[in-house]
Amino acid sequence: MMSAARPPARDLKPLFDPRSLAILGASATPSKWGYWLARSALKGVTRRSVFLVNRGGKDILGQRTYQSLADVPKPVDLVVISIGAAGFEQAVDDALVAGARAIVAITAGLGETGRDGRAIELAVREKVRAAGALLVGPNCLGVADTVSKLDLASSEFGPGSIGLISQSGNLGIELALIATEAGVGFSRFVSVGNQADLDVTELIQSYTAHDPTRVIAVYAEDFHDGRDLAGAAMRAHEAGKPVILLTVGSSKAGARAARSHTGAMVSASVAVDAACRASGMLRVSSPREMIELAQGLLMPHPPRGRRIGIVGDGGGHVALAADMVIQRGLGLPLLSDEVAAQIGATLPDRAPTRNPVDLAGGGEQDFGNFERTVRTLATSGEVDAVLLTGYFGGYSQESLDFARRETQVALGMAAAVGESGRPLIVQSMYPASPSIRALRSQRVPVYADIQAAVHVLARLIEHSEQAPWGVPAMPQPVAQRHAPDGYFEARNLMATAGITFVKASQVSTLAEAKARAQEIGYPVVLKALGASRKSDLGGVKLGIQGEADLKAAFTEMKASLRPPAFSVEMMAAGADGVELIIGVRRDPSFGPVVVVGMGGVYAEVLQDVAVALAPVTEKEAERLIRSLRGAPLLIGTRGHAALDLAAAAQAAAALSTLGSERSGFAEMEINPLLVTRQGVMALDARIVRKGGG
Amino acid sequence: MMSAARPPARDLKPLFDPRSLAILGASATPSKWGYWLARSALKGVTRRSVFLVNRGGKDILGQRTYQSLADVPKPVDLVVISIGAAGFEQAVDDALVAGARAIVAITAGLGETGRDGRAIELAVREKVRAAGALLVGPNCLGVADTVSKLDLASSEFGPGSIGLISQSGNLGIELALIATEAGVGFSRFVSVGNQADLDVTELIQSYTAHDPTRVIAVYAEDFHDGRDLAGAAMRAHEAGKPVILLTVGSSKAGARAARSHTGAMVSASVAVDAACRASGMLRVSSPREMIELAQGLLMPHPPRGRRIGIVGDGGGHVALAADMVIQRGLGLPLLSDEVAAQIGATLPDRAPTRNPVDLAGGGEQDFGNFERTVRTLATSGEVDAVLLTGYFGGYSQESLDFARRETQVALGMAAAVGESGRPLIVQSMYPASPSIRALRSQRVPVYADIQAAVHVLARLIEHSEQAPWGVPAMPQPVAQRHAPDGYFEARNLMATAGITFVKASQVSTLAEAKARAQEIGYPVVLKALGASRKSDLGGVKLGIQGEADLKAAFTEMKASLRPPAFSVEMMAAGADGVELIIGVRRDPSFGPVVVVGMGGVYAEVLQDVAVALAPVTEKEAERLIRSLRGAPLLIGTRGHAALDLAAAAQAAAALSTLGSERSGFAEMEINPLLVTRQGVMALDARIVRKGGG
């Protein structure tokens, strides 16, 4: 839900580094969550007091317990609530009485189960905020901070620079497992659950100001105020802390699953794409891709150009890598004579040195050739990044001596690229070997899969090229008595925004239709108004040449569709024009989103749309239209004249503002907008009311 | 190279299961290949005699050695040659004298270094064949057969059902590593090296007849006679042994200068795609994808439809899986009340049971719920495959008891789907756990990554839906004095195949041009002939309305391009038509390949081509055109009339036959072919000679 009320940034120290904490519902039974929580929390006991509260009062893990929170020595900064839903409100009251400034609510069975639960969450939030405290959850899996040694999540979050925010506990665990394998770790982890108080946006803000966090990873199903979130993500991006976003609900079935999961309203996928374009968030589609991309973002020197140098010891691997680099649209420059000669100096004669570089056995003969080649490439000025692929890492399997030597070479390569200011990305057949661990310790990203390595490289380069568009401010809302409905109301409203429509008149009888057609001049278009104004239902007849045609069309539509009225319209001469679709959709989380796409026959063939958070300026609208695959049809290409892109952009910008000022509708759309050499002409208009069809 | 001479199928038993073998160049030095070979070969010593030959004569690995092959007790079925290139020919002679029926030549530095090396290989091949023997390599990494316990590759190829053929040693090793991790293994492995005698095609034939091999995996850089290979792959497919192909070289096209529009779009890669479409080969783009797909192909019951049922214990995982299934174009049917109720019976009330199914904690409470749910789904008749995602596998981490119970459930699930005749595909956060090993032992494919699981599922379904097109026979070659060249020669040749061209006349002077234009009738087109007949050089002027226009165009072209001659042509009225590009490209390995694509402005916007091995029938050509993304523009869609698809198909089929009958050219192309409501009209023609420009 969109909401204007966001509390000012709060101090989250009581949550991430409490001086003392208590666990309500600590348990001695190993199958219970209260046992794992207690065990994890006690790991931080050298840094803070940990009190275990259990009504039975028996010792847990050799630690004394308290029968109620009231018995615990004060102050208690943080209280973890891990008891049933029935006792939840009382437990929050007790925690606040005990002076808690942060509460982590594991308790499930509240907001995600329906209205009653949500009401309890709202009431609790007010109490917590009134007390100057904050609350994580409920229905969450816990919190961890590897710097302050706080572990209330019982997962193995190794230390590192990724700040993780997850709305799914199991996905959080999966991310921890994948990260461990990849040699990266976490600064902080919060499982946000139902976000009754603390939400994803506030955590992004907090992580942005948290020094040990360098990349922010978010799994979210519910965005609350999506614009706020996008704004926070953009400020994180500007602070040099990119936000990676994994979300669900791009399919209806996914939405179905997610809604029942945390009670979240999942935003349509396009709105998320618009938010990413606005804020610089990097969207991924699986937990694995999230960690792989985080590895890349944590490199000391991200790539600043598209020229890739490939190194490997073996023709198959370098050829595969070269194909993928080209397929992803990156460059593989032919190296100069000088650089090639320098690389070739210590390699076998047959070694290809022009890029890709195949050591052709020279790496096996002398591991130092890997280091020399990578160094030469990285410092040549002829490539922007070095991609090492194949066997490297495998020599460590042979003997301890080989492992030592290969590790030295690995450290040498990392140092060489560090000095060069250019990145090294590695694909290795032996991603778990000691030499690869050495590379990872120097923040060189290593992948088992060449596709992953090239994919990450391409995303990093694209990310560096595309500055965020910015999160637009919402214009002042315009008061309106009722949301417009009906074809002519929609046309009239859009016309007030300065959009030119084709000449049209509403008619009820054939005689009226004939009279209006006469005025407009043949050929004309006849449309049946109401629900049946769709060409696939036979409600639109183009190119009516004269009265006989008009009578036939009118009679047939009237009989088959029984529309409330008709529209007689001028037939736009569109031989040299191209049709666009422009529209604004109101997303429940992200608000108005502008959509432009190729229209008419191209809509079906190209399925080509671009989206942005609305409103957009004319310049942004033009950029949006230029990003369509079908843009050459508008910009002018062989045999096609340049069309009036500026007018199209003007119309899209105007509609985006109109749709941002007005609420009460789900969609506003012009389909088609005919773009000609001079100007544009809207040939149809549609407004769908909120909850309408 | 294409070559007609393929020897009849040979008995490869001496290669894969020799009664005795000798290693020339066995070594006691652990850094040498001859040492690893000896060590590996000796593992099979209970099944066959292994003789080590080393000029030094010292014991190796406690085994006596022979100073020359002549000293080895006869007979010797197989000889491995692992010595320098200088001694290679002599070693082959010695092996044949010793009665060897198979030779594995590790020796490098021959055909891959140039012409001299290739000459040696040819001479050796003749000798070997004359002796009734066969040779693998040279420049190969060895051979393995896990059934006959032959290991001459020194890699850890675990036993299994994949028959592997690899032209890269290191990629073979990488595939072995990935397969081990994935719990699948190999029946046979051959590193083919330079393929001087035994090649990929003959090995596919051999594997097709080899019972323990159920899937054939090929990494090839050089296809020799690509049609032969495609034919062998199709026969393997028909025998129920799908061929997975990994190859390289799609980026070579980038470096090669494109001589025509088709040349730019079509690369060697496209010829491979055509071969896959013809033969049913499954192309992959990385070693990892190869093994992942092999896992899927080795399932007992491949999917026979697109309806997927998703199960997981956790909303995040099932929502992600659902999104991916929908994105890949698969179906996620809403389950019936009956099935949903049956699934829900033992799950928590809040568990979504309609598909995706989220056990919502019910799996953790009772592992049996995984088995019950998977069984109910698989036997419901409402889904064609079951996808299990998320935490399953993780309970085994908790305790030995949990591991035992989870493993039982795993085996129960495998049995349930086995009985149902429907497949189960699994994504697990804990792919190395005992319960997952149990699933794999029952040939249930398990992936760490949900993207991989869904990708494999989609490929298997697409594969089951698309029957191979068949590898077309080459027509009788047509004798020709010289390959046609020049615009009018090309037009005339293509016209003989029944393709209709727009009216045109060759002219040299302005006076001639005016006379011809008068005859044809304005508007006309003027083209500059020769190398400059390209619109982007200004060599084509459309829509010339009268003599003044013609004079201006003629004068300008003559001055700027100095062409040898001109063509004056009728201006085709193409308002309602759509332009196609049709062409035939001669691939050095696969022979003629027919290419159809959207032409004109769509070529740039859609970059939309379809390919097949030539020649194609009219029916196949039509299917090819219908497979274009732009096909709705031809078939008829809103506002566009249906065009003469049959005539377009006829022209493409005719050109494909013409291009298959004639050799001596690299490319034949008609760009554009104007397709109208009635008939087609070729507006240009181009033939590029072999090696020409």
mmCIF file of N, CA and C in Angstrom, chain A residues 631-674:
data_model
loop_
_atom_site.group_PDB
_atom_site.id
_atom_site.type_symbol
_atom_site.label_atom_id
_atom_site.label_comp_id
_atom_site.label_asym_id
_atom_site.label_seq_id
_atom_site.Cartn_x
_atom_site.Cartn_y
_atom_site.Cartn_z
ATOM 1 N N ALA A 631 12.013 1.068 -32.256
ATOM 2 C CA ALA A 631 12.316 2.493 -32.417
ATOM 3 C C ALA A 631 12.805 2.871 -33.825
ATOM 4 N N PRO A 632 13.571 2.005 -34.504
ATOM 5 C CA PRO A 632 14.021 2.399 -35.852
ATOM 6 C C PRO A 632 12.864 2.752 -36.778
ATOM 7 N N LEU A 633 11.685 2.193 -36.522
ATOM 8 C CA LEU A 633 10.528 2.498 -37.365
ATOM 9 C C LEU A 633 10.088 3.941 -37.196
ATOM 10 N N LEU A 634 10.387 4.527 -36.030
ATOM 11 C CA LEU A 634 9.999 5.906 -35.760
ATOM 12 C C LEU A 634 11.126 6.870 -36.088
ATOM 13 N N ILE A 635 12.337 6.425 -35.771
ATOM 14 C CA ILE A 635 13.494 7.319 -35.902
ATOM 15 C C ILE A 635 13.853 7.514 -37.366
ATOM 16 N N GLY A 636 13.429 6.540 -38.178
ATOM 17 C CA GLY A 636 13.756 6.626 -39.589
ATOM 18 C C GLY A 636 14.858 5.635 -39.901
ATOM 19 N N THR A 637 14.601 4.832 -40.882
ATOM 20 C CA THR A 637 15.555 3.809 -41.268
ATOM 21 C C THR A 637 15.360 3.597 -42.752
ATOM 22 N N ARG A 638 16.125 2.742 -43.355
ATOM 23 C CA ARG A 638 16.045 2.553 -44.804
ATOM 24 C C ARG A 638 14.609 2.429 -45.288
ATOM 25 N N GLY A 639 14.183 3.312 -46.117
ATOM 26 C CA GLY A 639 12.851 3.217 -46.681
ATOM 27 C C GLY A 639 11.765 3.789 -45.788
ATOM 28 N N HIS A 640 12.091 4.153 -44.567
ATOM 29 C CA HIS A 640 11.108 4.786 -43.684
ATOM 30 C C HIS A 640 11.583 6.181 -43.310
ATOM 31 N N ALA A 641 10.698 7.146 -43.450
ATOM 32 C CA ALA A 641 11.048 8.510 -43.073
ATOM 33 C C ALA A 641 11.018 8.649 -41.558
ATOM 34 N N ALA A 642 11.727 9.646 -41.053
ATOM 35 C CA ALA A 642 11.694 9.926 -39.619
ATOM 36 C C ALA A 642 10.322 10.477 -39.263
ATOM 37 N N LEU A 643 9.764 9.977 -38.161
ATOM 38 C CA LEU A 643 8.452 10.440 -37.731
ATOM 39 C C LEU A 643 8.607 11.431 -36.584
ATOM 40 N N ASP A 644 7.477 11.986 -36.165
ATOM 41 C CA ASP A 644 7.516 13.077 -35.192
ATOM 42 C C ASP A 644 7.630 12.521 -33.765
ATOM 43 N N LEU A 645 8.842 12.124 -33.431
ATOM 44 C CA LEU A 645 9.120 11.526 -32.136
ATOM 45 C C LEU A 645 8.824 12.512 -31.011
ATOM 46 N N ALA A 646 9.119 13.780 -31.254
ATOM 47 C CA ALA A 646 8.916 14.798 -30.212
ATOM 48 C C ALA A 646 7.438 14.896 -29.853
ATOM 49 N N ALA A 647 6.574 14.842 -30.857
ATOM 50 C CA ALA A 647 5.138 14.927 -30.579
ATOM 51 C C ALA A 647 4.658 13.696 -29.824
ATOM 52 N N ALA A 648 5.216 12.540 -30.187
ATOM 53 C CA ALA A 648 4.839 11.309 -29.485
ATOM 54 C C ALA A 648 5.270 11.391 -28.028
ATOM 55 N N ALA A 649 6.477 11.903 -27.812
ATOM 56 C CA ALA A 649 6.990 12.021 -26.449
ATOM 57 C C ALA A 649 6.150 13.006 -25.652
ATOM 58 N N GLN A 650 5.741 14.097 -26.303
ATOM 59 C CA GLN A 650 4.905 15.099 -25.655
ATOM 60 C C GLN A 650 3.579 14.480 -25.180
ATOM 61 N N ALA A 651 2.983 13.679 -26.054
ATOM 62 C CA ALA A 651 1.714 13.044 -25.696
ATOM 63 C C ALA A 651 1.898 12.076 -24.530
ATOM 64 N N ALA A 652 2.969 11.298 -24.577
ATOM 65 C CA ALA A 652 3.205 10.320 -23.514
ATOM 66 C C ALA A 652 3.461 11.027 -22.189
ATOM 67 N N ALA A 653 4.239 12.109 -22.240
ATOM 68 C CA ALA A 653 4.518 12.861 -21.018
ATOM 69 C C ALA A 653 3.234 13.478 -20.467
ATOM 70 N N ALA A 654 2.405 14.012 -21.358
ATOM 71 C CA ALA A 654 1.152 14.633 -20.921
ATOM 72 C C ALA A 654 0.243 13.601 -20.266
ATOM 73 N N LEU A 655 0.131 12.452 -20.891
ATOM 74 C CA LEU A 655 -0.725 11.407 -20.326
ATOM 75 C C LEU A 655 -0.171 10.935 -18.978
ATOM 76 N N SER A 656 1.169 10.872 -18.874
ATOM 77 C CA SER A 656 1.773 10.416 -17.616
ATOM 78 C C SER A 656 1.483 11.399 -16.488
ATOM 79 N N THR A 657 1.445 12.677 -16.800
ATOM 80 C CA THR A 657 1.130 13.678 -15.774
ATOM 81 C C THR A 657 -0.344 13.601 -15.395
ATOM 82 N N LEU A 658 -1.189 13.501 -16.423
ATOM 83 C CA LEU A 658 -2.626 13.374 -16.177
ATOM 84 C C LEU A 658 -2.897 12.183 -15.255
ATOM 85 N N GLY A 659 -2.263 11.062 -15.579
ATOM 86 C CA GLY A 659 -2.495 9.845 -14.796
ATOM 87 C C GLY A 659 -1.895 9.927 -13.403
ATOM 88 N N SER A 660 -0.937 10.824 -13.193
ATOM 89 C CA SER A 660 -0.331 10.965 -11.875
ATOM 90 C C SER A 660 -1.131 11.909 -10.984
ATOM 91 N N GLU A 661 -1.808 12.874 -11.636
ATOM 92 C CA GLU A 661 -2.596 13.845 -10.874
ATOM 93 C C GLU A 661 -3.914 13.259 -10.389
ATOM 94 N N ARG A 662 -4.436 12.302 -11.143
ATOM 95 C CA ARG A 662 -5.759 11.764 -10.851
ATOM 96 C C ARG A 662 -5.626 10.393 -10.193
ATOM 97 N N SER A 663 -6.471 10.142 -9.238
ATOM 98 C CA SER A 663 -6.504 8.773 -8.718
ATOM 99 C C SER A 663 -7.840 8.178 -9.135
ATOM 100 N N GLY A 664 -8.203 7.075 -8.600
ATOM 101 C CA GLY A 664 -9.524 6.506 -8.876
ATOM 102 C C GLY A 664 -9.592 5.692 -10.146
ATOM 103 N N PHE A 665 -8.471 5.533 -10.833
ATOM 104 C CA PHE A 665 -8.508 4.697 -12.033
ATOM 105 C C PHE A 665 -7.396 3.642 -11.965
ATOM 106 N N ALA A 666 -7.578 2.568 -12.689
ATOM 107 C CA ALA A 666 -6.558 1.522 -12.758
ATOM 108 C C ALA A 666 -5.670 1.703 -13.986
ATOM 109 N N GLU A 667 -6.279 2.108 -15.109
ATOM 110 C CA GLU A 667 -5.515 2.289 -16.355
ATOM 111 C C GLU A 667 -6.075 3.427 -17.188
ATOM 112 N N MET A 668 -5.186 4.196 -17.806
ATOM 113 C CA MET A 668 -5.555 5.141 -18.867
ATOM 114 C C MET A 668 -4.724 4.731 -20.079
ATOM 115 N N GLU A 669 -5.340 4.676 -21.220
ATOM 116 C CA GLU A 669 -4.582 4.194 -22.369
ATOM 117 C C GLU A 669 -5.044 4.837 -23.667
ATOM 118 N N ILE A 670 -4.087 5.148 -24.509
ATOM 119 C CA ILE A 670 -4.381 5.546 -25.885
ATOM 120 C C ILE A 670 -3.806 4.465 -26.789
ATOM 121 N N ASN A 671 -4.689 3.787 -27.489
ATOM 122 C CA ASN A 671 -4.250 2.695 -28.352
ATOM 123 C C ASN A 671 -5.160 2.613 -29.540
ATOM 124 N N PRO A 672 -4.723 3.067 -30.687
ATOM 125 C CA PRO A 672 -3.368 3.521 -30.979
ATOM 126 C C PRO A 672 -3.216 5.044 -30.957
ATOM 127 N N LEU A 673 -1.957 5.432 -30.787
ATOM 128 C CA LEU A 673 -1.550 6.821 -31.046
ATOM 129 C C LEU A 673 -0.806 6.775 -32.379
ATOM 130 N N LEU A 674 -1.387 7.418 -33.393
ATOM 131 C CA LEU A 674 -0.747 7.389 -34.706
ATOM 132 C C LEU A 674 0.342 8.458 -34.769
#
